[in-house]
C-alpha cells in the first residue's frame, strides 16, 4: 500500500463527507435567506447577522462556523466577523446567477430519500416510476435547473437556432415536452408574447405546479397538459425537450412522434446534461454529479417505462445522435450551444 496515495484518498473522502454533511446546512441557509442576509450586511459579528436575519444567535453561530470551515463564507479571526466574497455570493447568495448552486444541495437531499427504493431496485432490476419517488423530487429538480435556463435559454440557446427568434417574435406555436414545473415554458412565454406555448408532462402534480406558476405571472399565451411524449397532439414550429430525453423509456419513439409534429422548417431543441462519449471523457466533477443523479433518479425512471432504454444522464452526443438521427429519422442534428453543465442540440426533420 502506498501511504501517500492512501493519505491523498483519505483527504478526498473527508472533503466529500464535508460536502455531504453540509447538505442540510446549505438548505437551511437557502430557505432562511441567511446567505443573502450575510452578503447584504457585509462583515459582521454573529449577533449582528443573527439579528439581521431574524434567527437565534446560538444556532447562527454554529451554522456560520460550519460555513466558514467549508469555505462557503469568509471569517476574520482578529475581528471575529463573517462575510461573503463576490465569488462566494455568486454561488450561494445570488439567486439569479447562472452558477447559483444552493438548490443542488436540495436535489442531493432528495436523492438520499430515494435510497431505500433504489437499493431494492439494484437487486431486482426494476424501475421506479417518477411519481413514486420522493415527493420533493420534481420541485428539487426544477429549482436545480432554473438558474441555467433563466440565464441561457432566451439569451443564448434560442438565438443559436437559425431564424427561430424571428419566428417567435412574429408568432409561433411551441411545445415544451417534459416541462416539469413549467419553468422553461414560462421563460419563453414571457420573452415572446406573440407566440403560443404548451407545456406537456406525464406527471400530473408537476403540471398542477406549472399551472400555478404560470398563473402567478399572469401569462395568457401559455397552457399545460398531461401527456406522454409519444402521444402529444398538435403541430408546432418549435419543440423543446429540456434535460429529460434521457429519462424517457422510449426516446426513439418519442423523437419519431416529435418529428411528425413539426411544421415545415420547424426545429426541435434538445438540451441534455454535458457529457463526452466515453467514460474516460467524463471523469470530472460535473459528470460525477450527473452519474450520481442518474443512478438515483434517471435510470430508475426510464426503467419503469415502456422499453426502458435507460440512456442515463451521461449518454453523450454520439448516443443521442443514434437515438435522434439513426433511430427517429431526423435528417440533421447539430450542437449549437453548450455550457459547463449542458449540451444544446438542434434537430431538423
Short mmCIF file of C-alpha atoms in Angstrom, two decimals:
data_model
loop_
_atom_site.label_atom_id
_atom_site.label_comp_id
_atom_site.label_asym_id
_atom_site.label_seq_id
_atom_site.Cartn_x
_atom_site.Cartn_y
_atom_site.Cartn_z
CA UNK A 1 0.00 0.00 0.00
CA UNK A 2 1.31 3.46 -0.98
CA UNK A 3 0.97 5.68 2.09
CA UNK A 4 0.98 8.88 0.06
CA UNK A 5 -1.84 7.61 -2.14
CA UNK A 6 -3.74 6.49 0.96
CA UNK A 7 -3.40 9.89 2.60
CA UNK A 8 -4.50 11.62 -0.59
CA UNK A 9 -7.58 9.40 -0.83
CA UNK A 10 -8.41 9.95 2.85
CA UNK A 11 -8.23 13.69 2.24
CA UNK A 12 -10.55 13.41 -0.77
CA UNK A 13 -13.09 11.31 1.13
CA UNK A 14 -13.03 13.75 4.06
CA UNK A 15 -13.77 16.58 1.61
CA UNK A 16 -16.66 14.56 0.20
CA UNK A 17 -18.02 13.82 3.66
CA UNK A 18 -17.83 17.52 4.49
CA UNK A 19 -19.92 18.26 1.43
CA UNK A 20 -22.42 15.54 2.32
CA UNK A 21 -22.72 16.77 5.90
CA UNK A 22 -23.24 20.30 4.53
CA UNK A 23 -26.39 19.37 2.58
CA UNK A 24 -28.91 20.23 5.35
CA UNK A 25 -26.95 23.32 6.39
CA UNK A 26 -26.94 24.81 2.90
CA UNK A 27 -30.66 24.05 2.64
CA UNK A 28 -31.25 25.94 5.90
CA UNK A 29 -29.17 28.83 4.63
CA UNK A 30 -31.09 28.95 1.38
CA UNK A 31 -34.59 28.61 2.84
CA UNK A 32 -33.99 31.18 5.60
CA UNK A 33 -32.15 33.63 3.35
CA UNK A 34 -29.02 33.52 5.52
CA UNK A 35 -26.58 33.85 2.63
CA UNK A 36 -28.38 36.92 1.27
CA UNK A 37 -28.55 38.44 4.73
CA UNK A 38 -24.83 37.92 5.28
CA UNK A 39 -23.92 39.23 1.86
CA UNK A 40 -26.09 42.32 2.29
CA UNK A 41 -24.75 43.06 5.77
CA UNK A 42 -21.06 42.82 4.91
CA UNK A 43 -18.51 41.94 7.63
CA UNK A 44 -20.47 41.41 10.84
CA UNK A 45 -20.45 39.53 14.12
CA UNK A 46 -22.58 36.50 14.90
CA UNK A 47 -25.00 38.60 16.94
CA UNK A 48 -25.30 41.24 14.22
CA UNK A 49 -26.11 38.77 11.45
CA UNK A 50 -28.47 36.79 13.70
CA UNK A 51 -30.45 39.93 14.45
CA UNK A 52 -30.41 40.98 10.79
CA UNK A 53 -31.63 37.55 9.65
CA UNK A 54 -34.13 37.18 12.48
CA UNK A 55 -32.75 33.87 13.78
CA UNK A 56 -31.43 32.53 17.07
CA UNK A 57 -27.86 33.60 17.87
CA UNK A 58 -26.64 30.20 19.10
CA UNK A 59 -27.85 28.33 16.04
CA UNK A 60 -26.44 31.07 13.83
CA UNK A 61 -23.00 30.79 15.44
CA UNK A 62 -22.75 27.06 14.76
CA UNK A 63 -24.04 27.47 11.21
CA UNK A 64 -21.55 30.25 10.46
CA UNK A 65 -18.68 28.19 11.90
CA UNK A 66 -19.58 25.27 9.64
CA UNK A 67 -19.92 27.52 6.59
CA UNK A 68 -16.54 29.13 7.25
CA UNK A 69 -14.92 25.70 7.65
CA UNK A 70 -16.41 24.76 4.27
CA UNK A 71 -15.07 27.99 2.69
CA UNK A 72 -18.63 28.88 1.69
CA UNK A 73 -18.26 32.14 3.65
CA UNK A 74 -15.25 34.06 4.97
CA UNK A 75 -14.06 34.73 8.53
CA UNK A 76 -11.55 37.12 10.11
CA UNK A 77 -10.04 35.79 13.36
CA UNK A 78 -8.93 39.22 14.58
CA UNK A 79 -12.33 40.90 14.31
CA UNK A 80 -14.39 37.70 14.67
CA UNK A 81 -16.53 38.86 11.76
CA UNK A 82 -18.04 36.91 8.88
CA UNK A 83 -18.74 37.97 5.29
CA UNK A 84 -19.04 36.67 1.74
CA UNK A 85 -16.61 37.32 -1.10
CA UNK A 86 -18.11 38.18 -4.52
CA UNK A 87 -17.30 34.65 -5.67
CA UNK A 88 -19.00 33.02 -2.68
CA UNK A 89 -22.04 35.24 -3.12
CA UNK A 90 -22.22 34.42 -6.84
CA UNK A 91 -22.64 30.73 -5.99
CA UNK A 92 -24.77 30.90 -2.84
CA UNK A 93 -26.41 34.32 -2.40
CA UNK A 94 -27.29 35.47 -5.92
CA UNK A 95 -30.38 33.51 -6.97
CA UNK A 96 -30.18 34.94 -10.50
CA UNK A 97 -26.60 33.79 -11.05
CA UNK A 98 -26.03 31.10 -13.71
CA UNK A 99 -23.84 29.38 -11.09
CA UNK A 100 -26.33 29.59 -8.22
CA UNK A 101 -25.64 26.15 -6.73
CA UNK A 102 -27.56 26.18 -3.45
CA UNK A 103 -30.53 24.29 -5.00
CA UNK A 104 -28.17 21.45 -5.94
CA UNK A 105 -27.91 20.62 -2.25
CA UNK A 106 -31.68 20.29 -2.11
CA UNK A 107 -31.54 17.88 -5.04
CA UNK A 108 -28.88 15.87 -3.20
CA UNK A 109 -31.22 15.58 -0.21
CA UNK A 110 -33.98 14.12 -2.39
CA UNK A 111 -31.56 11.60 -3.90
CA UNK A 112 -30.81 10.39 -0.38
CA UNK A 113 -34.52 9.96 0.30
CA UNK A 114 -34.71 7.74 -2.80
CA UNK A 115 -32.02 5.43 -1.46
CA UNK A 116 -34.22 2.61 0.01
CA UNK A 117 -36.16 2.21 -3.25
CA UNK A 118 -33.08 2.34 -5.46
CA UNK A 119 -31.23 -0.11 -3.22
CA UNK A 120 -34.05 -2.62 -3.69
CA UNK A 121 -34.11 -1.94 -7.44
CA UNK A 122 -30.42 -2.86 -7.62
CA UNK A 123 -31.43 -6.40 -6.60
CA UNK A 124 -34.49 -6.73 -8.82
CA UNK A 125 -33.58 -4.65 -11.88
CA UNK A 126 -37.00 -2.98 -11.69
CA UNK A 127 -37.62 0.67 -12.41
CA UNK A 128 -39.13 3.26 -10.08
CA UNK A 129 -41.85 5.48 -11.61
CA UNK A 130 -41.21 9.21 -11.32
CA UNK A 131 -44.43 9.70 -9.35
CA UNK A 132 -43.42 7.06 -6.79
CA UNK A 133 -40.07 8.61 -5.96
CA UNK A 134 -39.63 11.04 -3.08
CA UNK A 135 -42.39 13.70 -3.24
CA UNK A 136 -39.99 16.66 -3.23
CA UNK A 137 -38.02 15.38 -6.21
CA UNK A 138 -39.81 17.24 -9.01
CA UNK A 139 -39.57 20.55 -7.13
CA UNK A 140 -35.89 20.00 -6.29
CA UNK A 141 -35.05 19.18 -9.92
CA UNK A 142 -36.93 22.27 -11.14
CA UNK A 143 -35.03 24.52 -8.73
CA UNK A 144 -31.70 22.92 -9.65
CA UNK A 145 -32.07 23.62 -13.38
CA UNK A 146 -33.77 27.05 -13.13
CA UNK A 147 -30.60 29.24 -12.97
CA UNK A 148 -29.17 27.72 -16.15
CA UNK A 149 -32.43 28.07 -18.04
CA UNK A 150 -33.05 31.60 -16.82
CA UNK A 151 -29.61 32.80 -17.87
CA UNK A 152 -29.18 30.93 -21.16
CA UNK A 153 -32.46 29.94 -22.78
CA UNK A 154 -33.61 33.25 -24.29
CA UNK A 155 -30.25 35.00 -24.40
CA UNK A 156 -28.11 32.25 -25.96
CA UNK A 157 -29.83 28.98 -26.80
CA UNK A 158 -32.84 30.08 -28.86
CA UNK A 159 -30.76 32.59 -30.91
CA UNK A 160 -28.44 29.69 -31.79
CA UNK A 161 -31.26 28.09 -33.82
CA UNK A 162 -31.28 29.86 -37.18
CA UNK A 163 -34.33 32.09 -37.68
CA UNK A 164 -36.14 30.86 -34.57
CA UNK A 165 -36.12 34.09 -32.56
CA UNK A 166 -37.66 35.95 -35.50
CA UNK A 167 -40.39 33.32 -35.77
CA UNK A 168 -41.13 33.51 -32.08
CA UNK A 169 -41.30 37.30 -32.17
CA UNK A 170 -43.79 37.17 -35.05
CA UNK A 171 -45.89 34.39 -33.52
CA UNK A 172 -45.31 30.62 -33.45
CA UNK A 173 -46.61 27.52 -31.71
CA UNK A 174 -44.21 25.83 -29.31
CA UNK A 175 -44.46 22.52 -27.44
CA UNK A 176 -42.29 22.16 -24.34
CA UNK A 177 -42.01 18.38 -23.83
CA UNK A 178 -41.31 17.09 -20.32
CA UNK A 179 -41.86 20.61 -18.99
CA UNK A 180 -41.99 19.62 -15.31
CA UNK A 181 -42.95 22.67 -13.26
CA UNK A 182 -43.09 24.77 -16.42
CA UNK A 183 -40.08 26.97 -15.71
CA UNK A 184 -38.75 26.80 -19.27
CA UNK A 185 -42.24 27.20 -20.73
CA UNK A 186 -42.84 30.35 -18.68
CA UNK A 187 -39.43 31.83 -19.51
CA UNK A 188 -40.18 31.50 -23.23
CA UNK A 189 -43.78 32.72 -22.91
CA UNK A 190 -42.64 35.86 -21.08
CA UNK A 191 -39.99 36.60 -23.70
CA UNK A 192 -42.24 36.02 -26.73
CA UNK A 193 -45.80 37.24 -26.01
CA UNK A 194 -46.91 36.82 -29.66
CA UNK A 195 -46.26 33.07 -29.59
CA UNK A 196 -48.30 30.27 -28.03
CA UNK A 197 -46.62 27.81 -25.67
CA UNK A 198 -47.94 24.45 -24.49
CA UNK A 199 -46.11 22.53 -21.78
CA UNK A 200 -46.53 18.75 -21.65
CA UNK A 201 -45.52 16.35 -18.90
CA UNK A 202 -46.63 12.86 -17.89
CA UNK A 203 -46.66 13.80 -14.16
CA UNK A 204 -49.94 15.38 -13.04
CA UNK A 205 -48.56 17.07 -9.86
CA UNK A 206 -45.87 18.76 -11.97
CA UNK A 207 -48.49 20.05 -14.40
CA UNK A 208 -50.53 21.36 -11.47
CA UNK A 209 -47.45 23.20 -10.19
CA UNK A 210 -46.74 24.56 -13.68
CA UNK A 211 -50.26 25.96 -13.97
CA UNK A 212 -49.93 27.66 -10.60
CA UNK A 213 -46.56 29.13 -11.61
CA UNK A 214 -47.94 30.48 -14.90
CA UNK A 215 -50.99 31.97 -13.19
CA UNK A 216 -48.76 33.81 -10.73
CA UNK A 217 -47.07 35.51 -13.70
CA UNK A 218 -50.39 36.29 -15.46
CA UNK A 219 -49.24 34.63 -18.69
CA UNK A 220 -52.10 34.37 -21.21
CA UNK A 221 -50.08 32.69 -24.00
CA UNK A 222 -49.31 29.52 -22.08
CA UNK A 223 -51.10 26.28 -21.20
CA UNK A 224 -50.19 22.91 -19.73
CA UNK A 225 -51.42 19.40 -20.42
CA UNK A 226 -50.70 15.92 -19.12
CA UNK A 227 -49.39 13.72 -21.93
CA UNK A 228 -46.76 11.16 -22.78
CA UNK A 229 -44.14 12.38 -25.25
CA UNK A 230 -45.30 9.75 -27.77
CA UNK A 231 -48.89 11.00 -27.65
CA UNK A 232 -48.56 14.79 -27.99
CA UNK A 233 -51.30 16.49 -30.02
CA UNK A 234 -50.94 19.38 -32.48
CA UNK A 235 -48.35 20.79 -34.87
CA UNK A 236 -45.53 23.15 -33.92
CA UNK A 237 -42.81 25.42 -35.24
CA UNK A 238 -40.59 24.51 -32.31
CA UNK A 239 -40.48 21.58 -29.91
CA UNK A 240 -38.22 21.85 -26.88
CA UNK A 241 -37.01 18.99 -24.68
CA UNK A 242 -35.10 20.13 -21.62
CA UNK A 243 -32.99 17.60 -19.68
CA UNK A 244 -35.49 14.78 -19.93
CA UNK A 245 -34.89 12.84 -23.17
CA UNK A 246 -32.55 10.52 -21.28
CA UNK A 247 -35.31 9.92 -18.68
CA UNK A 248 -37.77 8.56 -21.25
CA UNK A 249 -38.41 4.85 -21.56
CA UNK A 250 -38.70 5.05 -25.35
CA UNK A 251 -36.70 8.08 -26.50
CA UNK A 252 -36.65 6.85 -30.12
CA UNK A 253 -40.44 6.56 -30.18
CA UNK A 254 -40.75 9.98 -28.58
CA UNK A 255 -38.46 11.61 -31.14
CA UNK A 256 -40.26 9.90 -34.04
CA UNK A 257 -43.50 11.43 -32.82
CA UNK A 258 -41.86 14.85 -32.34
CA UNK A 259 -40.63 14.74 -35.94
CA UNK A 260 -44.22 14.21 -37.12
CA UNK A 261 -45.41 17.19 -35.03
CA UNK A 262 -43.02 19.69 -36.58
CA UNK A 263 -44.27 22.01 -39.29
CA UNK A 264 -42.24 22.62 -42.44
CA UNK A 265 -38.96 24.31 -41.48
CA UNK A 266 -39.69 23.51 -37.82
CA UNK A 267 -36.97 22.55 -35.35
CA UNK A 268 -36.53 20.62 -32.14
CA UNK A 269 -34.19 21.90 -29.45
CA UNK A 270 -32.85 19.20 -27.13
CA UNK A 271 -30.94 20.19 -24.01
CA UNK A 272 -29.11 17.37 -22.25
CA UNK A 273 -26.50 17.21 -19.47
CA UNK A 274 -22.95 17.94 -20.60
CA UNK A 275 -21.15 14.67 -21.31
CA UNK A 276 -18.48 13.16 -23.50
CA UNK A 277 -19.00 9.94 -25.43
CA UNK A 278 -16.72 7.78 -23.26
CA UNK A 279 -16.41 7.21 -19.52
CA UNK A 280 -12.81 8.35 -19.83
CA UNK A 281 -14.11 11.72 -21.04
CA UNK A 282 -16.44 12.04 -18.06
CA UNK A 283 -14.15 11.52 -15.09
CA UNK A 284 -14.63 15.10 -13.88
CA UNK A 285 -16.62 16.93 -11.17
CA UNK A 286 -19.64 17.80 -13.35
CA UNK A 287 -20.04 14.28 -14.74
CA UNK A 288 -19.58 12.89 -11.25
CA UNK A 289 -22.68 14.78 -10.12
CA UNK A 290 -24.64 13.65 -13.16
CA UNK A 291 -23.64 9.99 -12.82
CA UNK A 292 -24.78 10.00 -9.18
CA UNK A 293 -28.07 11.70 -10.07
CA UNK A 294 -28.53 9.29 -12.95
CA UNK A 295 -28.08 6.27 -10.70
CA UNK A 296 -30.58 7.55 -8.14
CA UNK A 297 -33.21 9.09 -10.45
CA UNK A 298 -32.75 8.96 -14.22
CA UNK A 299 -32.09 5.26 -14.78
CA UNK A 300 -34.82 4.11 -12.34
CA UNK A 301 -37.30 6.50 -14.00
CA UNK A 302 -36.59 5.20 -17.50
CA UNK A 303 -36.59 1.54 -16.49
CA UNK A 304 -40.11 1.98 -15.09
CA UNK A 305 -41.45 2.95 -18.54
CA UNK A 306 -42.14 1.14 -21.79
CA UNK A 307 -38.91 -0.19 -23.38
CA UNK A 308 -36.79 1.18 -20.50
CA UNK A 309 -33.96 2.47 -22.70
CA UNK A 310 -32.18 3.95 -19.65
CA UNK A 311 -29.86 6.23 -21.61
CA UNK A 312 -28.64 7.80 -18.39
CA UNK A 313 -27.76 11.42 -17.76
CA UNK A 314 -24.32 10.94 -19.34
CA UNK A 315 -25.40 9.44 -22.65
CA UNK A 316 -23.21 11.81 -24.66
CA UNK A 317 -23.77 13.30 -28.11
CA UNK A 318 -22.86 10.15 -30.07
CA UNK A 319 -25.51 8.07 -28.28
CA UNK A 320 -28.05 10.90 -28.61
CA UNK A 321 -27.35 11.04 -32.34
CA UNK A 322 -28.10 7.31 -32.59
CA UNK A 323 -31.49 7.99 -30.99
CA UNK A 324 -32.42 11.17 -32.86
CA UNK A 325 -30.97 10.58 -36.33
CA UNK A 326 -30.45 6.82 -36.73
CA UNK A 327 -33.47 5.81 -34.66
CA UNK A 328 -36.05 8.58 -35.10
CA UNK A 329 -35.11 9.65 -38.64
CA UNK A 330 -34.18 13.31 -38.20
CA UNK A 331 -32.01 14.41 -41.10
CA UNK A 332 -29.89 16.99 -39.25
CA UNK A 333 -28.53 17.21 -35.72
CA UNK A 334 -26.07 19.86 -34.65
CA UNK A 335 -24.65 21.05 -31.35
CA UNK A 336 -25.50 24.75 -31.38
CA UNK A 337 -24.51 25.79 -27.86
CA UNK A 338 -23.10 24.47 -24.61
CA UNK A 339 -22.38 25.43 -21.01
CA UNK A 340 -20.29 23.63 -18.40
CA UNK A 341 -23.50 21.79 -17.44
CA UNK A 342 -25.45 21.44 -20.72
CA UNK A 343 -25.31 20.36 -24.37
CA UNK A 344 -27.78 22.16 -26.67
CA UNK A 345 -28.72 20.28 -29.86
CA UNK A 346 -30.82 21.39 -32.84
CA UNK A 347 -32.66 18.66 -34.74
CA UNK A 348 -34.34 19.26 -38.11
CA UNK A 349 -36.67 16.78 -39.88
#
